[in-house]
Tab-separated table of C-alpha atoms and ligand atoms in Angstrom:
chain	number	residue	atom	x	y	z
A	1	UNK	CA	-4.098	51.845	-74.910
A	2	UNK	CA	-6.365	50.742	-77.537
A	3	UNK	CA	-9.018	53.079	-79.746
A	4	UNK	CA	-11.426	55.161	-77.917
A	5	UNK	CA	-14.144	53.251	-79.334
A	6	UNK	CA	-13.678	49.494	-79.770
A	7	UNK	CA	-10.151	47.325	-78.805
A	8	UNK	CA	-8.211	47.442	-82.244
A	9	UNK	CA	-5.032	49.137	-82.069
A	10	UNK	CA	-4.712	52.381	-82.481
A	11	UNK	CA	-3.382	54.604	-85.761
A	12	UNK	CA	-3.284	58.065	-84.569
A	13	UNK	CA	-3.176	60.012	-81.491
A	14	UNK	CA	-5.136	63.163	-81.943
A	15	UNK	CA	-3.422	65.873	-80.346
A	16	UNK	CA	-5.803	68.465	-79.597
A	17	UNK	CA	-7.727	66.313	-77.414
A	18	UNK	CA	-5.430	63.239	-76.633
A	19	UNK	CA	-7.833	60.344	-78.254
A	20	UNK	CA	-6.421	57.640	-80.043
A	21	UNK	CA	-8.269	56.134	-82.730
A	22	UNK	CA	-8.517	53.068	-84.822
A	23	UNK	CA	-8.125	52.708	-88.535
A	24	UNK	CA	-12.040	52.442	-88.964
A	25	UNK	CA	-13.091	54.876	-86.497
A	26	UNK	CA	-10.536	57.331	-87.477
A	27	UNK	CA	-11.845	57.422	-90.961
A	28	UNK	CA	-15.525	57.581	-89.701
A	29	UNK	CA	-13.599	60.970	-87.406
A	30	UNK	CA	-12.455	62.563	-90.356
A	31	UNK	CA	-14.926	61.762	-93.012
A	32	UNK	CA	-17.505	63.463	-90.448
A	33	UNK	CA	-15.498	65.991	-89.642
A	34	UNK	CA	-14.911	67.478	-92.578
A	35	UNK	CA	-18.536	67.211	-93.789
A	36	UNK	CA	-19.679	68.964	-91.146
A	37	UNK	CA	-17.555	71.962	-91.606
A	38	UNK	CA	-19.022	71.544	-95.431
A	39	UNK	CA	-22.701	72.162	-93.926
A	40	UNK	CA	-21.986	74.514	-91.484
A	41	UNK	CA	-20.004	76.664	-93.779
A	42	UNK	CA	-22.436	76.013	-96.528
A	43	UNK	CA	-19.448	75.067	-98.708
A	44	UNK	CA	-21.112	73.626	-101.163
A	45	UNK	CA	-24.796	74.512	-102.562
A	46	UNK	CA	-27.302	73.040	-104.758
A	47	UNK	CA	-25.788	73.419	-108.026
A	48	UNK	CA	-22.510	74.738	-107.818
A	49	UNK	CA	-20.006	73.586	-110.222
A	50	UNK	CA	-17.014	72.767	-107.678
A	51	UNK	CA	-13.264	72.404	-109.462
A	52	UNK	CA	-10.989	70.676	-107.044
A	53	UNK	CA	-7.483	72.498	-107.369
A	54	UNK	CA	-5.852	68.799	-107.797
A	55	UNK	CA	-2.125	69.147	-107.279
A	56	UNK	CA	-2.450	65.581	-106.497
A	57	UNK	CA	-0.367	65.549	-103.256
A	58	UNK	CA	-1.857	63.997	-100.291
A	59	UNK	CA	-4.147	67.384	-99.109
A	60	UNK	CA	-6.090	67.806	-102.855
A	61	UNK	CA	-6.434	63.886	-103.423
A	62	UNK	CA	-7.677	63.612	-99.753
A	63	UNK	CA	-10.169	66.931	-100.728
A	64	UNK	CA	-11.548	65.094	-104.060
A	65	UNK	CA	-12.290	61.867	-102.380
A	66	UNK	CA	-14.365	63.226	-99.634
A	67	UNK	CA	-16.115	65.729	-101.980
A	68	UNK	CA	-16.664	62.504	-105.021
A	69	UNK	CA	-18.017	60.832	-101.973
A	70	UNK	CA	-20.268	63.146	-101.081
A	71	UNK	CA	-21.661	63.662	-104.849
A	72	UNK	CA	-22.516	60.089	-104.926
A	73	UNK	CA	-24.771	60.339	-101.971
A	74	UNK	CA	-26.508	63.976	-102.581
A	75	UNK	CA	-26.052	64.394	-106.557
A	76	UNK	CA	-26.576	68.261	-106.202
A	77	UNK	CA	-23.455	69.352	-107.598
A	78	UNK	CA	-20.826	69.010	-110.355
A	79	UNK	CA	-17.038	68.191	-109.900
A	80	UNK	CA	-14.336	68.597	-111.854
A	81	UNK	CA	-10.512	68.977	-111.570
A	82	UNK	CA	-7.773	71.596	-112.869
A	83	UNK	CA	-3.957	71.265	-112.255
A	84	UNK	CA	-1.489	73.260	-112.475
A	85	UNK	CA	2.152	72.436	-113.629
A	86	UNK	CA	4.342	74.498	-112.620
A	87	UNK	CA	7.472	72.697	-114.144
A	88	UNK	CA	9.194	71.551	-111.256
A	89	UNK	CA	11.244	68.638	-112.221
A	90	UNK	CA	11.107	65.566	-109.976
A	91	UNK	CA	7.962	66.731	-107.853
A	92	UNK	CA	5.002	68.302	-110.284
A	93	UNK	CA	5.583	65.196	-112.607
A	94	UNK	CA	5.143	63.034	-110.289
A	95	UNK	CA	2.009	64.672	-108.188
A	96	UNK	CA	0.902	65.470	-111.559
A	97	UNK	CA	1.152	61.943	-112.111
A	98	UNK	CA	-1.012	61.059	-109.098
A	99	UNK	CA	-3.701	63.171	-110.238
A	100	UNK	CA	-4.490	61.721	-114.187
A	101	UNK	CA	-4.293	58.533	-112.325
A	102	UNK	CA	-6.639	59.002	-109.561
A	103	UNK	CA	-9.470	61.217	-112.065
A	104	UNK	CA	-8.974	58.462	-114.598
A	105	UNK	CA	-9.869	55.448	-112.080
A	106	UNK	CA	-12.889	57.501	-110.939
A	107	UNK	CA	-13.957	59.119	-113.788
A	108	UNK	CA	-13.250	62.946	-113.279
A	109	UNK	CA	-12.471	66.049	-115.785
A	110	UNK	CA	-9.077	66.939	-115.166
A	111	UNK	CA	-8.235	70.477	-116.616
A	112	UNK	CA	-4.356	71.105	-116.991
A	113	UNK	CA	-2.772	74.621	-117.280
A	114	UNK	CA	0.789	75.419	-117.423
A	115	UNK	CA	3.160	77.896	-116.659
A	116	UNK	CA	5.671	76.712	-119.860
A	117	UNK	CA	2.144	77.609	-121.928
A	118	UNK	CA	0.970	80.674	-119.871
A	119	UNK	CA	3.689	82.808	-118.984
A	120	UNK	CA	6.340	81.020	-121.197
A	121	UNK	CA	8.664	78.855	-119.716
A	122	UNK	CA	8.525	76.553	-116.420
A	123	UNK	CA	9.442	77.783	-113.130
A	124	UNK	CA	12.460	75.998	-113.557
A	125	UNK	CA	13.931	77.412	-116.336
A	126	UNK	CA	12.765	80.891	-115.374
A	127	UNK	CA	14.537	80.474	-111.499
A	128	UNK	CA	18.000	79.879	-113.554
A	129	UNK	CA	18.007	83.203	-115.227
A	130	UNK	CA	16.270	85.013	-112.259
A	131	UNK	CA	17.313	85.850	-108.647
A	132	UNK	CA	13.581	86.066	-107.396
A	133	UNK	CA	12.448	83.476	-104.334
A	134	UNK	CA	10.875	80.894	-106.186
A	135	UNK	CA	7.681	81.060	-103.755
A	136	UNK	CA	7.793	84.942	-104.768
A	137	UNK	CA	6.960	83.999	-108.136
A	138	UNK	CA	5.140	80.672	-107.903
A	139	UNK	CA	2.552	81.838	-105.698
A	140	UNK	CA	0.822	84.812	-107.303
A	141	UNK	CA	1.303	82.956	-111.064
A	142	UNK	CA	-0.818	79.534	-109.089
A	143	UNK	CA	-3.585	82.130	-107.356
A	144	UNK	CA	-3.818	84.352	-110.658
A	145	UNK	CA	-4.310	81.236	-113.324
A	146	UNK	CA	-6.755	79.359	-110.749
A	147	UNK	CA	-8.875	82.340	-110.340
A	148	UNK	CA	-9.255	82.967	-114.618
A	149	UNK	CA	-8.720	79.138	-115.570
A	150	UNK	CA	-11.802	78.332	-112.847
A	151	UNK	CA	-13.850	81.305	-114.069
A	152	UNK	CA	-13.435	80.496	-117.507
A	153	UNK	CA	-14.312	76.611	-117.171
A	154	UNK	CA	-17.679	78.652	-115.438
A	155	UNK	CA	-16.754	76.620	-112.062
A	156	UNK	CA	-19.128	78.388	-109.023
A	157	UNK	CA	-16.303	77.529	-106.143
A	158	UNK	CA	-12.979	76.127	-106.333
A	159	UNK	CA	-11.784	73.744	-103.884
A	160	UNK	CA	-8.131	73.596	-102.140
A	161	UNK	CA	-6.740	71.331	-100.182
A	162	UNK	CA	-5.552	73.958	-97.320
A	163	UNK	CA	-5.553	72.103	-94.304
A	164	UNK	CA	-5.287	73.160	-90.654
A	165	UNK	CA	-1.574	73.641	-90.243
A	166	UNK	CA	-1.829	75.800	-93.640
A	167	UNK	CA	-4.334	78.079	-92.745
A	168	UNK	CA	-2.431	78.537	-88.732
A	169	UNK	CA	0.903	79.503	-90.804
A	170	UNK	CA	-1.234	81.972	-92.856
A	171	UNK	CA	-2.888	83.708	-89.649
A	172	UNK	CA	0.405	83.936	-88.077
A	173	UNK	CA	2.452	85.257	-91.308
A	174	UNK	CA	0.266	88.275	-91.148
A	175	UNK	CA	0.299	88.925	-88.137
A	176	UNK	CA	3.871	89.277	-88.219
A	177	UNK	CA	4.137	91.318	-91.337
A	178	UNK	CA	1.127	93.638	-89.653
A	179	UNK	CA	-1.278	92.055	-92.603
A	180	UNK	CA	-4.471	92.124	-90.877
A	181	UNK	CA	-6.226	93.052	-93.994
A	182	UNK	CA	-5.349	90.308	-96.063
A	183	UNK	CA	-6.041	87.973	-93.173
A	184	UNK	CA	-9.695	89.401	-93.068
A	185	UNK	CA	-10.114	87.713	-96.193
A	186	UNK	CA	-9.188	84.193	-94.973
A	187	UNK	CA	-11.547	81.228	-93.732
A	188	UNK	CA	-13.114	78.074	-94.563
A	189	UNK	CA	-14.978	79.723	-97.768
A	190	UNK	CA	-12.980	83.285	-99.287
A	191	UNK	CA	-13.626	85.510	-102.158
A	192	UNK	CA	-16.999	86.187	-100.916
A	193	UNK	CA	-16.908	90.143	-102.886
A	194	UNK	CA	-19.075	91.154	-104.981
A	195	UNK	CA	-16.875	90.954	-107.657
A	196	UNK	CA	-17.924	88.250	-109.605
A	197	UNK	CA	-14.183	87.959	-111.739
A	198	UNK	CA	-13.314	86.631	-108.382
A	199	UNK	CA	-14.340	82.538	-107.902
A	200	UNK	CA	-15.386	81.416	-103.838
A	201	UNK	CA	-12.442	79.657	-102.535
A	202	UNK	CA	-13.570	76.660	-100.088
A	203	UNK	CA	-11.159	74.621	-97.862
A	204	UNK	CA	-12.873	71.544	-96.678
A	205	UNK	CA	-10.198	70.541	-94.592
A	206	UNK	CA	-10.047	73.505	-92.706
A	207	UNK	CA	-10.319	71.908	-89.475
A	208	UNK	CA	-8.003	68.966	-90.232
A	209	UNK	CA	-4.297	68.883	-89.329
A	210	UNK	CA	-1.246	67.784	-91.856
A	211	UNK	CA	-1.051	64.909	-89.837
A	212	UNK	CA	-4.567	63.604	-90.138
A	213	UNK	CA	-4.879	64.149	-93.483
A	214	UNK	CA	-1.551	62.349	-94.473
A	215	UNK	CA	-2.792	59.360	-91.852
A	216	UNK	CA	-5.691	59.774	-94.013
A	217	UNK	CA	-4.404	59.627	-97.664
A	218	UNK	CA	-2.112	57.029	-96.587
A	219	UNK	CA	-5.250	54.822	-95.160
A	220	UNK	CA	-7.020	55.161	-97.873
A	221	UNK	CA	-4.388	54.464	-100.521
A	222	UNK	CA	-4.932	57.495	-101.989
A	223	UNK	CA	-0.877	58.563	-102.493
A	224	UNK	CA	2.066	56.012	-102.338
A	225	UNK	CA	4.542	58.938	-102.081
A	226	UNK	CA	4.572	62.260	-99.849
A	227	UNK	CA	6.243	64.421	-101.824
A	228	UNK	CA	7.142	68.075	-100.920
A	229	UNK	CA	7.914	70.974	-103.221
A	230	UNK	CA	12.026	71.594	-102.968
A	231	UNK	CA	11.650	75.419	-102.648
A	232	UNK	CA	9.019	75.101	-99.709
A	233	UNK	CA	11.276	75.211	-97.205
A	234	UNK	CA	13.162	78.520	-98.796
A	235	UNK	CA	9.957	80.673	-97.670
A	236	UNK	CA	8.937	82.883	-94.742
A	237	UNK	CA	6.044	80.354	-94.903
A	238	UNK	CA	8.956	77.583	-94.057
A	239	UNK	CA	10.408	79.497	-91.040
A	240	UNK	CA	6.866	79.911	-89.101
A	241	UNK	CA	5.750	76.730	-90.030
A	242	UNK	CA	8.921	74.893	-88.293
A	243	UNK	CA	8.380	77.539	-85.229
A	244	UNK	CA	4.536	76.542	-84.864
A	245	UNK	CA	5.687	73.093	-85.399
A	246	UNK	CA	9.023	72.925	-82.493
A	247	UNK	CA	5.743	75.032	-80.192
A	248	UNK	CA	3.374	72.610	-80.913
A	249	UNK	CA	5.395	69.231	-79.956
A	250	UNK	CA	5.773	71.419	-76.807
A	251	UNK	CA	2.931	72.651	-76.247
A	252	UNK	CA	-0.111	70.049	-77.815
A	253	UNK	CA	-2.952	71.796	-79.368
A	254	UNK	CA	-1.518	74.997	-79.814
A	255	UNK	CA	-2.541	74.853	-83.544
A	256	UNK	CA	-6.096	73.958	-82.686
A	257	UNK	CA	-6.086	76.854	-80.511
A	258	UNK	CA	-4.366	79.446	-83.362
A	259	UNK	CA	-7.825	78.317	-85.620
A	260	UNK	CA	-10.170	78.479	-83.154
A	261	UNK	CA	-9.424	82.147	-81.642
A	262	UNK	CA	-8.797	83.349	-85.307
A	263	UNK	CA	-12.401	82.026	-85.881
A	264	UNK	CA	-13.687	84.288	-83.091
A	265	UNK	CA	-11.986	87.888	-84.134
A	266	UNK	CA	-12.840	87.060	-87.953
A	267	UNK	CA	-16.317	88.577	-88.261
A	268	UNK	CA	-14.741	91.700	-86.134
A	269	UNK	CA	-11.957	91.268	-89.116
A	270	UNK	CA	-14.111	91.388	-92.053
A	271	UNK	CA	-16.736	94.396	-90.543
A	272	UNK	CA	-13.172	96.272	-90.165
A	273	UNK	CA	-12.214	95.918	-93.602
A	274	UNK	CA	-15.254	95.671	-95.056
A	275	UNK	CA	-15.077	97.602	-98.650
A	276	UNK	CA	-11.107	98.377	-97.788
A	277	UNK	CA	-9.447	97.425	-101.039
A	278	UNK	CA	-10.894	98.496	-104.164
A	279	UNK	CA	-10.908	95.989	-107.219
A	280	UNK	CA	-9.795	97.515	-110.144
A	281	UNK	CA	-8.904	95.965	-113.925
A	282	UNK	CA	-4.929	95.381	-114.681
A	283	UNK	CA	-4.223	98.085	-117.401
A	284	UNK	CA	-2.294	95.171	-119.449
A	285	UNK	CA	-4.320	91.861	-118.711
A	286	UNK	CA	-7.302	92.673	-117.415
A	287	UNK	CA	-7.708	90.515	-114.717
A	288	UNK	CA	-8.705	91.961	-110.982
A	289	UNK	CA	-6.229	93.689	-109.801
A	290	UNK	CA	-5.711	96.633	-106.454
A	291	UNK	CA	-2.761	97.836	-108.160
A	292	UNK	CA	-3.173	99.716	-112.028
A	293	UNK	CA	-0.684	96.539	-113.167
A	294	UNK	CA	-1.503	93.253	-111.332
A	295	UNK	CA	1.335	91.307	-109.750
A	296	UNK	CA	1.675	88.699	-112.065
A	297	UNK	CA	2.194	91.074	-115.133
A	298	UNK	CA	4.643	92.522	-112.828
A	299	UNK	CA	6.508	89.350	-112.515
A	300	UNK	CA	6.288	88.393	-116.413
A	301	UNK	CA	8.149	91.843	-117.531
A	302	UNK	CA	10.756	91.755	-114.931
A	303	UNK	CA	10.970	88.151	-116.115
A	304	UNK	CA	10.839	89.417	-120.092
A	305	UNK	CA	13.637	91.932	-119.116
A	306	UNK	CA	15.982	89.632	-117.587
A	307	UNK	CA	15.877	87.233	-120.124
A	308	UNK	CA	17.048	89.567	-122.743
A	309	UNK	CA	19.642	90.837	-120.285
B	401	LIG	FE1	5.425	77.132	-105.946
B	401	LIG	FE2	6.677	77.743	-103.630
B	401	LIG	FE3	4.439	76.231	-103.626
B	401	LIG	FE4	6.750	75.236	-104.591
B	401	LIG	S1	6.354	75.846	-102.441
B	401	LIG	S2	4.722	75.039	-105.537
B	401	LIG	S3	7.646	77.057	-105.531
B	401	LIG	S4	4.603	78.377	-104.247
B	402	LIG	ZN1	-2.367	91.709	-115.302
C-alpha cells in the first residue's frame, strides 16, 4: 500500500491510526504536529528565552530542529542549548559529541555542565565506590543542575525532548507507586508554581512516539547513531516501559490512549493538589527543596561518606 497521500512508498506506519506515510508527507505530519501542540499549549511566548536540554540523542536534536525552525520563521524568541555530561564512558561522549556538532553547523550557544565539576567526580567513577542504582542518582543530579544552570543563564522555559512513550511510562510509574501527586505536575508545559526558582519545563514532542521521532531524526540526518544509556534498562522506568511496549505490539494504540485519558483527569489532578507540597529552601544549598535537605545534597554526603569509607 503506498502513502496516504500521493503513490511513493511508504516509511512509517502510524500505529494509532493505521496510516502509512511517505518520507515527505511524514515530515510535513510531524513538523505540524508538533507545532500545533506548541500553540495550543502556548509553549512558547513572545520573548521567552528557550534552552533546549541538548543531550544530543535523537529526541533533543529532533526538539532543537523543529524549535530553530520555527525561530527562523516567527523571530519572537531566543534559543540556546545546555548539556549535561554525566560521565558515562562510551555514550555521553559520543551524544555529547552530536550536540557541539549539530549547534556549531547551525550556529547555537551550547552551555556544558558537568557532574566531574559539580558534584565531583563522573557518574562513573562514583557508581564504582557506591551501591546506589545509577538512575537513583543520575536523575535527581540531571533535574537539580537543569533547573539552577537554566535559571542562572536567565532562560524563561527549558525544553526536553520527552516524547510520547516517555511521558506514558511516567503516568503509569505513578500510578503504580500510588504517586498521583507528582503526576499532577506532569504535561506538555510543568513547573507552572509560583515559585519563580523553579524554570517552565516544555515537551514539544509530547504527542510524538519514540518511533516517529527516531523515523524522524533518522530522515532528517540529524543522528547517525541511536545510542542508549547502559543503565536505562536497570530502572523501574525499564520494566514498565518493556510491559507498555510487549501491550502495545498487542494491542496498537494503547500508548495513544494512556496520553489521551491522562490529558482528561489532569485538570481534576492539578485542582486536587493544588498548593499540596510546600517549597521550601535546602538548609545546605539553597536550592527549592520539600524536604529541609534537598535530594541531591542527600546523595552528595552519602556519596562524601562512602568515599572516605
Ligand atoms: Fe542517568 Fe539513568 Fe538517564 Fe542513564 S538512564 S542518563 S543513568 S538517569
Ligand atoms: Zn541542597
Amino acid at each position: 500500500m503506498p502513502c496516504k497521500n500521493c503513490l511513493e512508498k511508504p516509511v512509517i506506519n502510524l500505529t494509532n491510526n493505521n496510516i502509512k506515510l511517505c518520507k515527505k508527507h511524514f515530515i510535513k505530519y510531524f513538523e505540524r504536529k508538533v507545532l500545533n501542540l506548541i500553540k495550543e499549549y502556548k509553549l512558547i511566548e513572545k520573548n521567552d528565552r528557550v534552552g533546549i536540554a541538548l543531550s544530543g540523542g535523537k529526541d533533543s536534536l529532533t526538539v532543537l530542529n523543529i524549535l530553530k525552525m520555527l525561530k527562523n520563521k516567527i523571530r519572537i524568541f531566543e534559543l540556546e542549548a545546555i548539556a549535561i555530561d554525566e560521565g558515562i564512558e562510551g555514550y555521553r561522549d559520543k551524544t555529547l559529541e552530536q550536540a557541539k556538532n549539530y549547534c556549531k553547523e547551525n550556529n547555537i550557544k551550547l552551555h556544558i555542565f558537568s557532574y566531574k565539576d559539580e558534584f565531583g567526580n563522573t557518574l562513573d567513577n562514583f557508581l564504582k565506590k557506591n551501591k546506589m542504582k545509577a538512575c537513583s542518582m543520575c536523575g535527581p543530579f540531571r533535574r537539580y543542575l537543569l533547573n539552577k544552570k537554566s535559571r542562572e543563564l536567565g532562560f524563561t522555559k527549558l525544553a526536553t525532548g520527552h516524547n510520547l512513550d516517555d511521558e506514558s511510562q511516567t503516568i503509569i510509574m505513578n500510578y503504580f507507586r500510588r504517586n498521583l501527586e507528582t503526576s499532577a505536575r506532569l504535561g506538555p508545559i510543568t513547573g507552572i508554581s509560583k515559585d519563580k526558582r523553579f524554570i517552565k519545563r516544555i515537551k514539544p514532542l509530547y504527542l510524538m512516539t519514540e518511533k516517529e521521532v527516531a523515523t524522524y531524526a533518522f530522515l532528517k540526518e540529524l543522528t547517525t547513531e541511536f545510542l542508549e544509556c547502559p543503565h536505562s534498562s536497570d530502572s523501574y522506568r525499564g520494566d514498565i516501559r518493556d510491559m507498555i511496549n510487549n501491550i502495545e505490539a498487542k494491542y496498537s494504540g494503547t500508548k495513544h490512549s494512556i496520553i489521551t485519558s491522562f490529558l482528561e483527569i489532569l485538570p481534576l489532578l492539578k485542582e486536587n493538589f493544588k498548593g499540596f507540597i510546600p517549597i521550601n529552601s535546602c538548609k545546605n544549598c539553597g536550592e527549592p527543596s520539600s524536604q529541609e535537605i534537598c535530594q541531591t545534597c542527600k546523595i552528595v554526603e552519602i556519596l562524601k561518606k562512602n568515599s572516605t569509607n
